Structures are given as structure tokens and as C-alpha cells.
Amino acid sequence: MKSELKIILGNSLYLYLIQGLNYLLPLLTLPYLLLTLSTESFGKYSYAFAFSQFIILFVDFGFNITATKKIAENVDHEHKVKAIFWNILVIKFVFFLIASLITIIATLFIDKLFEYREGIWISLTMVLGVVLFPIWWFQGLNKMKALSLINACAKLLSYPLIFILVKHKDDAGMAIFIQSLAILLAGLISIGYVYKNYRYYFKDFCFSKDPGNYIDEIKGSWPIFLSNSAISLYTNSLTLLLGFFSTPYNVGLFAAIERIVRVICFGVLGPINQACFPLLARLKQTDFEKAKKIFKMVLFGVAITMMVSFLSFIFFESWIVSKFLVGFNGNASYLLLLFMTMIFPIALGGVGGQLGLLALGNEMHKRKFSAIYLITGFLSIPCSILAVFYYQINGAIYSMLTVETVIFLVIFYYVKKYRFL
């Protein structure tokens, strides 16, 4: 047990470096962007990033979970890992080309998207970076230190450019490019790392001539893709709906609030899930009871951490609003507090789903996990549309809070039913 917890702690620390930069750097640049860009320009900047998340969702296709698990299970079979590496990269690149073509056509012919076309086109740079950055490979092989360093270098090289090159109220395109460049740099550096340390990956390389290999990878990730799609339907779609039914001001306010909460919630939750997932996936094959004990410990630890985070937020709320919601007035403080209550269902539902149903479960549990998000996500669409149409940004937050709570309750019903707790 001690050795497994040591691995989790070590990998979590490296992943906290990744997540810290992923969330803190955008948060630290937020006051500067709000002061420099106009509220309309910041709204367009936020809309472009929300739209790009749908493209990334399609390109990733759930491989960050399924490929990580598959590599972790075959870590002693180098040629299998090599085959998985190239199969996933090829699939993601083809998906990128398809998604880019559809995006360009959509932004040219849909009036509302035409308004945001420049930012959306620039954000495709970030999507290409996601294709080239094999996070799933690093996680599957437990190379968290290398992953952390690559991410840190890319972020630290690019983000200072925001303060140098973003100077005018209409520089949203430049801000999008710089943040997209960070992901692209990470992808290029990671490919260089693989070439230097695993050169045999590139020797005698040829694309698999059997389309069945690619189809199998896609089929294996299909349930995860569906569940991730459902998640995006009630998260990223809210920003898009605000863009259609509300103003760039409300789009910007919603994005700013969401960014703050993401730092507090996902900045804590993400590294824990990513560090524990491959370990539990391997451990369940040899000692299922020990895997369950670790799962329970992680769940309890996350619950305590979220409580501490929420109480800390209450204490620093006035300072956070004054520093990170510059230019927004009215009920910004109330909306931020309301959004913060979501960290409990998001965090506990995330641990229960990914580490419980997915890491400890089998194919049947994976399908159940997918069904939970898929059904809830699709049922939330009409509710979200009505909520945003009639109640604007308040409706968006109420809709998201309701969906997250329902998902949390359903996931824990099944976690208890299958005796993972």
C-alpha cells in the first residue's frame, strides 16, 4: 500500500505542476486581458476558446483515458506500446483535418459564427498542438516528470508574450494565438522527446495497413467520447448559447468566472485523477481489494480538499472579485459564489466516475459511465437553451449546477451498487 501511495503522491506532484501552469497562468493573465481588451473583444476571445474545446473533444476522442489504460496494461510490451502510440497519433491527425475543414466551412456560412471566425481559425493552432502532445503516452508509462517539464517549458516560453504583444483593445486574436502556441510548443517538444529517448519508434516505421487497428482504437474510445461529448453539451455549450442568445459581455463574464472556478476545482482534481487512474487500472488486476482501499482514500481526500478550497474562497472572495473580475459589475460576486458550489458535485462525481466506474470497472461499467453522461447531457440541452434564452447568464449557471448535481448523485448510486465503496 505504501509503495502505491508513494507513486500516487509523486505523480500527483508532477501533475500539479502541469495543472498549476495550465490553470494559474491563464488566471494570472486574466486581469491584464480584462484591462487591455474591450469587454466585447474579451467575449470574442472566450467564445473562440469555448468553440475550440468542441474540436479538441472530437480530436481527443477519449484517447486520454483509453490509450492511457491500454499503455499502462502493456507497459512491458514495447512493440505494443509503439503500435498504440502511432495508431492514436494517426487517428488524431486525420480527425484534426476533418474537424478543421468542417470548422472553416461552418464559420463562413453561419452568420453568428462568422462574427467569431478569426478567433476560431487561430485556435486551430491549439488543436494541432493537442494532436501532437501525447499526454496519454506519458501517463500510461508513468513519465510524469518529463510531462511536467515539457508543459512548463512550453507555457513559460509563450505566456510572457501576452504582456508584450497584447497592447490594444482589439488584440484578442493575438491573445488566442499566444495561448494556442503554448500547446503547439508542448506538442513539438514532446515529439522531440520521444524521438530522442525512443528512437526505435521511428525506425522501420510505416502506417498500419490494416484499418481494423484504427477501427479497434476508435471503438474502444467510443463510450468515453460519448460521455465527454455529453459533458461538453452542458459546459462548453453554455458559452456558445450565451454567444447566440446574449451579449459578448455575458460571454466574457461567464468565461472569467468559469476560469476562476476551474483553477480551484480542476486544478486540484485533475492531477489526482490522472495520477491514480493508471495505477488503479493495473492494481485491480492483481489486488482488487487494495485498489478499492486506495479509491476510498482518494475520494475522502478530495472531499476534504474541496471543503478547504470552498472555505478559503469565502475568506478571499472580495479580493478575488476585485482582482480577477475587473470591468464586470452588478451581480458578478453572487454569480461567482453560485458557481463555486459546483466544485463539490464536480469533484466527487469526477473521482467516482473515472476512478470508480472506469479504473476499477470493466466494459459494462464503462458503458454505464458513458450512458450516465450521455443521457444527462442530451436531456440538459433543451433545459439549457430555455434557461439561457430567458435568464441569460443566471440561467446558464443554474442549468450547469443542476446537471452536475444529478450526475454526481447517479454516479454514486452505481458506485455503491457495484460495491466499489
Short mmCIF file of C-alpha atoms in Angstrom, two decimals:
data_model
loop_
_atom_site.label_atom_id
_atom_site.label_comp_id
_atom_site.label_asym_id
_atom_site.label_seq_id
_atom_site.Cartn_x
_atom_site.Cartn_y
_atom_site.Cartn_z
CA MET A 1 0.00 0.00 0.00
CA LYS A 2 2.81 2.43 0.91
CA SER A 3 4.57 1.97 -2.43
CA GLU A 4 1.34 2.66 -4.36
CA LEU A 5 0.61 5.77 -2.30
CA LYS A 6 4.18 6.97 -2.86
CA ILE A 7 3.73 6.58 -6.62
CA ILE A 8 0.42 8.46 -6.48
CA LEU A 9 1.96 11.26 -4.40
CA GLY A 10 4.99 11.60 -6.68
CA ASN A 11 2.97 11.57 -9.89
CA SER A 12 0.40 13.94 -8.41
CA LEU A 13 3.11 16.47 -7.55
CA TYR A 14 4.38 16.44 -11.14
CA LEU A 15 0.85 16.72 -12.46
CA TYR A 16 0.13 19.60 -10.10
CA LEU A 17 2.96 21.43 -11.81
CA ILE A 18 1.23 20.79 -15.14
CA GLN A 19 -2.20 21.78 -13.89
CA GLY A 20 -0.80 24.70 -11.95
CA LEU A 21 0.59 26.17 -15.14
CA ASN A 22 -2.45 25.15 -17.18
CA TYR A 23 -4.81 27.00 -14.86
CA LEU A 24 -2.73 29.57 -12.98
CA LEU A 25 -1.07 31.19 -15.99
CA PRO A 26 -4.40 31.84 -17.74
CA LEU A 27 -5.75 33.09 -14.40
CA LEU A 28 -2.77 35.40 -13.84
CA THR A 29 -3.17 36.86 -17.32
CA LEU A 30 -6.92 37.32 -16.82
CA PRO A 31 -6.75 40.74 -15.07
CA TYR A 32 -4.36 42.03 -17.75
CA LEU A 33 -6.58 40.84 -20.59
CA LEU A 34 -9.70 42.30 -18.95
CA LEU A 35 -7.95 45.66 -18.57
CA THR A 36 -6.42 45.66 -22.06
CA LEU A 37 -9.17 44.14 -24.21
CA SER A 38 -12.62 45.64 -24.52
CA THR A 39 -15.43 43.60 -22.92
CA GLU A 40 -16.67 42.76 -26.44
CA SER A 41 -13.20 41.68 -27.54
CA PHE A 42 -12.75 39.56 -24.41
CA GLY A 43 -16.13 37.95 -25.09
CA LYS A 44 -14.99 37.01 -28.62
CA TYR A 45 -11.72 35.67 -27.19
CA SER A 46 -13.66 33.50 -24.72
CA TYR A 47 -16.12 32.31 -27.38
CA ALA A 48 -13.28 31.16 -29.65
CA PHE A 49 -11.78 29.07 -26.85
CA ALA A 50 -15.14 27.54 -25.98
CA PHE A 51 -15.68 26.61 -29.62
CA SER A 52 -12.20 25.11 -29.90
CA GLN A 53 -12.98 22.81 -26.96
CA PHE A 54 -15.57 21.05 -29.11
CA ILE A 55 -12.95 20.49 -31.81
CA ILE A 56 -10.46 19.21 -29.22
CA LEU A 57 -13.16 16.94 -27.83
CA PHE A 58 -13.58 15.33 -31.26
CA VAL A 59 -9.83 15.07 -31.90
CA ASP A 60 -9.09 13.59 -28.46
CA PHE A 61 -12.00 11.15 -28.82
CA GLY A 62 -11.50 9.78 -25.30
CA PHE A 63 -7.97 8.54 -26.03
CA ASN A 64 -6.59 10.32 -22.96
CA ILE A 65 -8.38 7.66 -20.90
CA THR A 66 -8.48 4.56 -23.11
CA ALA A 67 -4.97 4.89 -24.53
CA THR A 68 -3.55 5.64 -21.07
CA LYS A 69 -5.19 2.49 -19.71
CA LYS A 70 -4.10 0.36 -22.67
CA ILE A 71 -0.48 1.50 -22.46
CA ALA A 72 -0.43 1.01 -18.66
CA GLU A 73 -1.65 -2.56 -19.15
CA ASN A 74 1.02 -3.27 -21.81
CA VAL A 75 3.90 -1.34 -20.30
CA ASP A 76 6.18 -4.43 -20.51
CA HIS A 77 5.44 -4.98 -24.22
CA GLU A 78 7.38 -2.26 -26.04
CA HIS A 79 6.19 -3.11 -29.54
CA LYS A 80 2.53 -2.99 -28.44
CA VAL A 81 3.10 0.41 -26.86
CA LYS A 82 4.80 1.62 -30.05
CA ALA A 83 1.86 0.43 -32.15
CA ILE A 84 -0.63 2.16 -29.84
CA PHE A 85 1.43 5.36 -29.97
CA TRP A 86 1.39 5.60 -33.77
CA ASN A 87 -2.19 4.39 -34.18
CA ILE A 88 -3.51 7.11 -31.87
CA LEU A 89 -1.39 9.85 -33.45
CA VAL A 90 -2.55 8.91 -36.96
CA ILE A 91 -6.21 8.82 -35.93
CA LYS A 92 -5.97 12.18 -34.15
CA PHE A 93 -4.29 13.84 -37.12
CA VAL A 94 -6.97 12.59 -39.53
CA PHE A 95 -9.66 13.79 -37.11
CA PHE A 96 -7.91 17.18 -36.97
CA LEU A 97 -8.02 17.56 -40.76
CA ILE A 98 -11.71 16.63 -40.86
CA ALA A 99 -12.61 18.96 -37.97
CA SER A 100 -10.62 21.88 -39.44
CA LEU A 101 -12.38 21.62 -42.80
CA ILE A 102 -15.84 21.48 -41.18
CA THR A 103 -14.97 24.41 -38.90
CA ILE A 104 -13.80 26.67 -41.72
CA ILE A 105 -16.93 25.94 -43.75
CA ALA A 106 -19.22 26.48 -40.74
CA THR A 107 -17.66 29.83 -39.81
CA LEU A 108 -18.03 31.07 -43.38
CA PHE A 109 -21.68 30.16 -43.82
CA ILE A 110 -23.24 30.54 -40.34
CA ASP A 111 -23.79 34.22 -39.60
CA LYS A 112 -23.32 34.05 -35.82
CA LEU A 113 -20.09 32.06 -36.15
CA PHE A 114 -18.85 34.40 -38.90
CA GLU A 115 -18.62 37.12 -36.26
CA TYR A 116 -16.13 34.98 -34.29
CA ARG A 117 -14.36 33.40 -37.28
CA GLU A 118 -10.93 34.99 -36.80
CA GLY A 119 -10.50 33.76 -33.23
CA ILE A 120 -11.84 30.30 -34.09
CA TRP A 121 -9.44 29.91 -37.02
CA ILE A 122 -6.48 30.97 -34.87
CA SER A 123 -7.48 28.49 -32.15
CA LEU A 124 -6.94 25.63 -34.63
CA THR A 125 -3.25 26.10 -33.78
CA MET A 126 -4.06 24.85 -30.29
CA VAL A 127 -5.93 21.85 -31.69
CA LEU A 128 -2.88 20.86 -33.74
CA GLY A 129 -0.82 21.06 -30.54
CA VAL A 130 -3.28 18.72 -28.83
CA VAL A 131 -2.80 16.23 -31.69
CA LEU A 132 0.99 16.27 -31.27
CA PHE A 133 1.05 16.24 -27.45
CA PRO A 134 0.68 12.55 -26.38
CA ILE A 135 -0.27 13.13 -22.75
CA TRP A 136 -1.83 9.64 -22.72
CA TRP A 137 1.54 8.09 -23.64
CA PHE A 138 3.38 9.88 -20.81
CA GLN A 139 0.69 8.95 -18.28
CA GLY A 140 0.49 5.33 -19.39
CA LEU A 141 4.26 4.94 -18.94
CA ASN A 142 4.25 6.97 -15.69
CA LYS A 143 6.61 9.59 -17.15
CA MET A 144 5.05 12.42 -15.19
CA LYS A 145 8.32 14.27 -14.58
CA ALA A 146 9.06 14.56 -18.30
CA LEU A 147 5.46 15.55 -18.99
CA SER A 148 5.65 18.28 -16.32
CA LEU A 149 8.90 19.72 -17.63
CA ILE A 150 7.69 19.80 -21.23
CA ASN A 151 4.48 21.53 -20.24
CA ALA A 152 6.32 24.01 -18.01
CA CYS A 153 8.84 24.96 -20.71
CA ALA A 154 6.14 25.49 -23.33
CA LYS A 155 3.98 27.62 -21.05
CA LEU A 156 6.83 29.72 -19.65
CA LEU A 157 8.19 30.41 -23.13
CA SER A 158 4.89 31.57 -24.55
CA TYR A 159 2.72 33.20 -21.88
CA PRO A 160 5.02 36.20 -21.17
CA LEU A 161 4.39 37.21 -24.78
CA ILE A 162 0.84 38.17 -23.77
CA PHE A 163 2.20 41.13 -21.77
CA ILE A 164 4.49 42.11 -24.66
CA LEU A 165 2.27 41.69 -27.72
CA VAL A 166 -1.28 42.22 -26.44
CA LYS A 167 -1.47 46.02 -26.14
CA HIS A 168 -4.73 47.17 -27.69
CA LYS A 169 -8.42 46.58 -27.08
CA ASP A 170 -8.79 44.62 -30.33
CA ASP A 171 -5.81 42.26 -29.80
CA ALA A 172 -7.98 39.24 -28.94
CA GLY A 173 -6.60 37.33 -31.93
CA MET A 174 -3.03 37.77 -30.69
CA ALA A 175 -4.02 36.60 -27.18
CA ILE A 176 -5.64 33.48 -28.66
CA PHE A 177 -2.57 32.75 -30.79
CA ILE A 178 -0.13 33.05 -27.89
CA GLN A 179 -2.14 30.70 -25.67
CA SER A 180 -2.56 28.28 -28.58
CA LEU A 181 1.17 28.49 -29.25
CA ALA A 182 1.87 27.11 -25.76
CA ILE A 183 0.05 23.86 -26.61
CA LEU A 184 1.70 23.61 -30.02
CA LEU A 185 5.16 24.07 -28.47
CA ALA A 186 4.42 21.36 -25.91
CA GLY A 187 3.41 19.01 -28.71
CA LEU A 188 6.55 19.67 -30.75
CA ILE A 189 8.83 19.31 -27.71
CA SER A 190 7.16 16.03 -26.69
CA ILE A 191 7.64 14.55 -30.17
CA GLY A 192 11.31 15.56 -29.91
CA TYR A 193 11.49 13.84 -26.51
CA VAL A 194 10.07 10.61 -27.92
CA TYR A 195 12.49 10.74 -30.87
CA LYS A 196 15.49 11.25 -28.60
CA ASN A 197 14.64 8.60 -25.99
CA TYR A 198 12.66 6.06 -28.04
CA ARG A 199 14.31 6.33 -31.43
CA TYR A 200 13.24 2.81 -32.34
CA TYR A 201 9.71 4.19 -32.59
CA PHE A 202 10.86 5.92 -35.78
CA LYS A 203 12.91 3.07 -37.22
CA ASP A 204 11.17 0.88 -39.77
CA PHE A 205 8.09 2.98 -39.23
CA CYS A 206 5.16 2.55 -41.55
CA PHE A 207 1.47 3.18 -41.17
CA SER A 208 -0.60 0.16 -40.29
CA LYS A 209 -2.11 -1.22 -43.48
CA ASP A 210 -4.88 -2.90 -41.54
CA PRO A 211 -7.70 -0.39 -41.00
CA GLY A 212 -9.00 -2.73 -38.31
CA ASN A 213 -6.26 -1.50 -35.96
CA TYR A 214 -7.55 2.06 -36.20
CA ILE A 215 -11.17 0.99 -36.02
CA ASP A 216 -10.48 -1.01 -32.84
CA GLU A 217 -8.92 2.05 -31.18
CA ILE A 218 -11.90 4.19 -32.16
CA LYS A 219 -14.40 1.58 -30.98
CA GLY A 220 -12.62 1.26 -27.64
CA SER A 221 -12.80 5.03 -27.09
CA TRP A 222 -16.33 5.47 -28.39
CA PRO A 223 -18.09 5.19 -24.96
CA ILE A 224 -15.65 7.71 -23.45
CA PHE A 225 -16.11 10.04 -26.42
CA LEU A 226 -19.86 9.91 -25.97
CA SER A 227 -19.64 10.68 -22.26
CA ASN A 228 -17.15 13.52 -22.88
CA SER A 229 -19.44 14.86 -25.60
CA ALA A 230 -22.32 14.88 -23.16
CA ILE A 231 -20.18 16.74 -20.61
CA SER A 232 -19.36 19.39 -23.20
CA LEU A 233 -23.03 19.72 -24.12
CA TYR A 234 -23.78 21.22 -20.71
CA THR A 235 -20.45 23.00 -20.08
CA ASN A 236 -18.86 24.46 -23.23
CA SER A 237 -22.22 24.70 -24.99
CA LEU A 238 -23.38 27.20 -22.37
CA THR A 239 -20.75 29.66 -23.57
CA LEU A 240 -21.86 29.10 -27.17
CA LEU A 241 -25.51 29.54 -26.20
CA LEU A 242 -24.68 32.80 -24.45
CA GLY A 243 -22.97 33.88 -27.66
CA PHE A 244 -26.17 33.19 -29.61
CA PHE A 245 -28.77 34.49 -27.13
CA SER A 246 -26.90 37.04 -25.06
CA THR A 247 -24.10 39.60 -25.38
CA PRO A 248 -20.28 39.33 -25.62
CA TYR A 249 -20.25 40.96 -22.15
CA ASN A 250 -22.10 38.00 -20.62
CA VAL A 251 -19.94 35.55 -22.59
CA GLY A 252 -16.85 37.19 -21.12
CA LEU A 253 -18.24 37.28 -17.56
CA PHE A 254 -19.26 33.61 -17.70
CA ALA A 255 -15.83 32.64 -19.09
CA ALA A 256 -13.99 34.67 -16.45
CA ILE A 257 -15.99 33.11 -13.61
CA GLU A 258 -15.55 29.63 -15.06
CA ARG A 259 -11.79 30.14 -15.34
CA ILE A 260 -11.53 31.05 -11.65
CA VAL A 261 -13.56 28.01 -10.57
CA ARG A 262 -11.58 25.71 -12.87
CA VAL A 263 -8.38 26.69 -11.07
CA ILE A 264 -9.91 25.88 -7.69
CA CYS A 265 -11.67 22.65 -8.72
CA PHE A 266 -9.94 21.07 -11.71
CA GLY A 267 -6.52 22.30 -10.62
CA VAL A 268 -6.92 20.03 -7.58
CA LEU A 269 -8.96 17.22 -9.10
CA GLY A 270 -7.18 16.75 -12.44
CA PRO A 271 -3.72 15.68 -11.17
CA ILE A 272 -5.26 13.27 -8.64
CA ASN A 273 -7.39 11.52 -11.26
CA GLN A 274 -4.55 11.41 -13.79
CA ALA A 275 -2.05 10.04 -11.27
CA CYS A 276 -4.39 7.44 -9.78
CA PHE A 277 -6.05 6.18 -12.95
CA PRO A 278 -3.17 4.14 -14.47
CA LEU A 279 -2.16 2.84 -11.02
CA LEU A 280 -5.67 1.62 -10.16
CA ALA A 281 -6.12 0.17 -13.66
CA ARG A 282 -3.02 -2.00 -13.13
CA LEU A 283 -3.56 -2.76 -9.45
CA LYS A 284 -7.12 -4.03 -9.88
CA GLN A 285 -5.74 -6.93 -11.94
CA THR A 286 -3.55 -8.18 -9.08
CA ASP A 287 -5.12 -6.90 -5.85
CA PHE A 288 -8.65 -5.57 -6.30
CA GLU A 289 -9.27 -5.01 -2.57
CA LYS A 290 -6.17 -2.85 -2.26
CA ALA A 291 -7.29 -0.85 -5.30
CA LYS A 292 -10.67 -0.26 -3.64
CA LYS A 293 -9.00 0.95 -0.44
CA ILE A 294 -6.90 3.45 -2.39
CA PHE A 295 -10.03 4.63 -4.21
CA LYS A 296 -11.82 5.25 -0.89
CA MET A 297 -8.82 7.16 0.48
CA VAL A 298 -8.62 9.34 -2.61
CA LEU A 299 -12.35 10.06 -2.51
CA PHE A 300 -12.19 11.11 1.14
CA GLY A 301 -9.10 13.24 0.49
CA VAL A 302 -10.76 15.05 -2.42
CA ALA A 303 -13.88 15.77 -0.33
CA ILE A 304 -11.76 17.35 2.42
CA THR A 305 -9.71 19.30 -0.12
CA MET A 306 -12.82 20.72 -1.78
CA MET A 307 -14.19 21.82 1.60
CA VAL A 308 -10.94 23.61 2.43
CA SER A 309 -10.93 25.20 -1.04
CA PHE A 310 -14.51 26.45 -0.65
CA LEU A 311 -13.88 27.94 2.81
CA SER A 312 -10.70 29.61 1.52
CA PHE A 313 -12.69 31.08 -1.34
CA ILE A 314 -15.27 32.52 1.07
CA PHE A 315 -12.48 34.19 3.02
CA PHE A 316 -10.80 35.71 -0.08
CA GLU A 317 -13.95 36.33 -2.15
CA SER A 318 -13.78 40.14 -2.13
CA TRP A 319 -10.13 40.14 -3.13
CA ILE A 320 -10.74 37.60 -5.93
CA VAL A 321 -13.61 39.64 -7.38
CA SER A 322 -11.61 42.89 -7.26
CA LYS A 323 -8.55 41.36 -8.95
CA PHE A 324 -9.95 38.83 -11.41
CA LEU A 325 -13.31 40.24 -12.45
CA VAL A 326 -12.06 43.69 -13.40
CA GLY A 327 -14.55 45.54 -15.59
CA PHE A 328 -17.54 43.42 -14.57
CA ASN A 329 -20.08 44.84 -12.16
CA GLY A 330 -23.56 44.12 -10.88
CA ASN A 331 -24.03 40.59 -9.59
CA ALA A 332 -20.59 39.23 -10.54
CA SER A 333 -19.80 38.37 -6.90
CA TYR A 334 -23.08 36.46 -6.43
CA LEU A 335 -22.61 34.54 -9.70
CA LEU A 336 -19.06 33.56 -8.72
CA LEU A 337 -20.25 32.25 -5.33
CA LEU A 338 -23.05 30.29 -7.02
CA PHE A 339 -20.59 28.80 -9.49
CA MET A 340 -18.26 27.81 -6.65
CA THR A 341 -20.86 25.49 -5.11
CA MET A 342 -20.36 23.24 -8.14
CA ILE A 343 -16.90 22.13 -7.00
CA PHE A 344 -18.43 19.50 -4.71
CA PRO A 345 -20.54 17.55 -7.23
CA ILE A 346 -17.93 18.07 -9.98
CA ALA A 347 -15.00 16.80 -7.90
CA LEU A 348 -16.73 13.90 -6.15
CA GLY A 349 -18.59 12.86 -9.30
CA GLY A 350 -15.32 13.01 -11.24
CA VAL A 351 -13.49 10.75 -8.78
CA GLY A 352 -16.43 8.33 -8.55
CA GLY A 353 -16.76 8.11 -12.31
CA GLN A 354 -13.17 8.00 -13.51
CA LEU A 355 -11.50 6.17 -10.62
CA GLY A 356 -14.54 4.10 -9.65
CA LEU A 357 -16.55 3.05 -12.69
CA LEU A 358 -13.70 3.36 -15.23
CA ALA A 359 -10.45 2.46 -13.43
CA LEU A 360 -11.92 -0.25 -11.17
CA GLY A 361 -14.67 -1.35 -13.53
CA ASN A 362 -14.96 -3.49 -16.64
CA GLU A 363 -16.52 -2.87 -20.07
CA MET A 364 -20.03 -2.99 -18.62
CA HIS A 365 -19.14 -0.29 -16.08
CA LYS A 366 -17.55 1.77 -18.85
CA ARG A 367 -20.79 1.65 -20.82
CA LYS A 368 -22.73 2.62 -17.70
CA PHE A 369 -20.41 5.60 -17.15
CA SER A 370 -20.93 6.68 -20.75
CA ALA A 371 -24.70 6.28 -20.51
CA ILE A 372 -24.90 8.47 -17.40
CA TYR A 373 -23.24 11.42 -19.09
CA LEU A 374 -24.83 10.81 -22.46
CA ILE A 375 -28.43 10.69 -21.22
CA THR A 376 -27.99 13.56 -18.77
CA GLY A 377 -26.11 15.67 -21.30
CA PHE A 378 -28.68 15.31 -24.07
CA LEU A 379 -31.62 15.84 -21.69
CA SER A 380 -29.95 19.03 -20.49
CA ILE A 381 -29.88 20.63 -23.97
CA PRO A 382 -33.49 21.90 -24.11
CA CYS A 383 -33.29 22.95 -20.45
CA SER A 384 -30.06 24.89 -21.08
CA ILE A 385 -31.45 26.58 -24.18
CA LEU A 386 -34.57 27.74 -22.31
CA ALA A 387 -32.59 28.78 -19.23
CA VAL A 388 -30.10 30.87 -21.24
CA PHE A 389 -32.79 32.32 -23.51
CA TYR A 390 -34.96 33.54 -20.61
CA TYR A 391 -32.47 34.08 -17.77
CA GLN A 392 -29.21 34.79 -19.64
CA ILE A 393 -26.05 34.15 -17.57
CA ASN A 394 -28.02 33.29 -14.40
CA GLY A 395 -29.84 30.59 -16.34
CA ALA A 396 -26.56 29.18 -17.65
CA ILE A 397 -25.15 28.77 -14.15
CA TYR A 398 -28.36 27.33 -12.68
CA SER A 399 -28.54 24.84 -15.55
CA MET A 400 -24.94 23.72 -15.08
CA LEU A 401 -25.32 23.35 -11.30
CA THR A 402 -28.45 21.22 -11.70
CA VAL A 403 -26.83 18.89 -14.25
CA GLU A 404 -23.63 18.45 -12.22
CA THR A 405 -25.64 17.56 -9.12
CA VAL A 406 -27.75 15.00 -10.96
CA ILE A 407 -24.66 13.35 -12.47
CA PHE A 408 -22.96 13.19 -9.06
CA LEU A 409 -25.98 11.50 -7.46
CA VAL A 410 -26.38 8.94 -10.25
CA ILE A 411 -22.67 8.06 -10.33
CA PHE A 412 -22.60 7.45 -6.61
CA TYR A 413 -25.68 5.32 -6.80
CA TYR A 414 -23.81 2.99 -9.16
CA VAL A 415 -20.52 3.20 -7.26
CA LYS A 416 -22.37 1.92 -4.19
CA LYS A 417 -24.42 -0.58 -6.20
CA TYR A 418 -21.27 -2.20 -7.65
CA ARG A 419 -19.59 -2.14 -4.21
CA PHE A 420 -16.60 -0.03 -5.15
CA LEU A 421 -17.20 1.74 -1.81
#
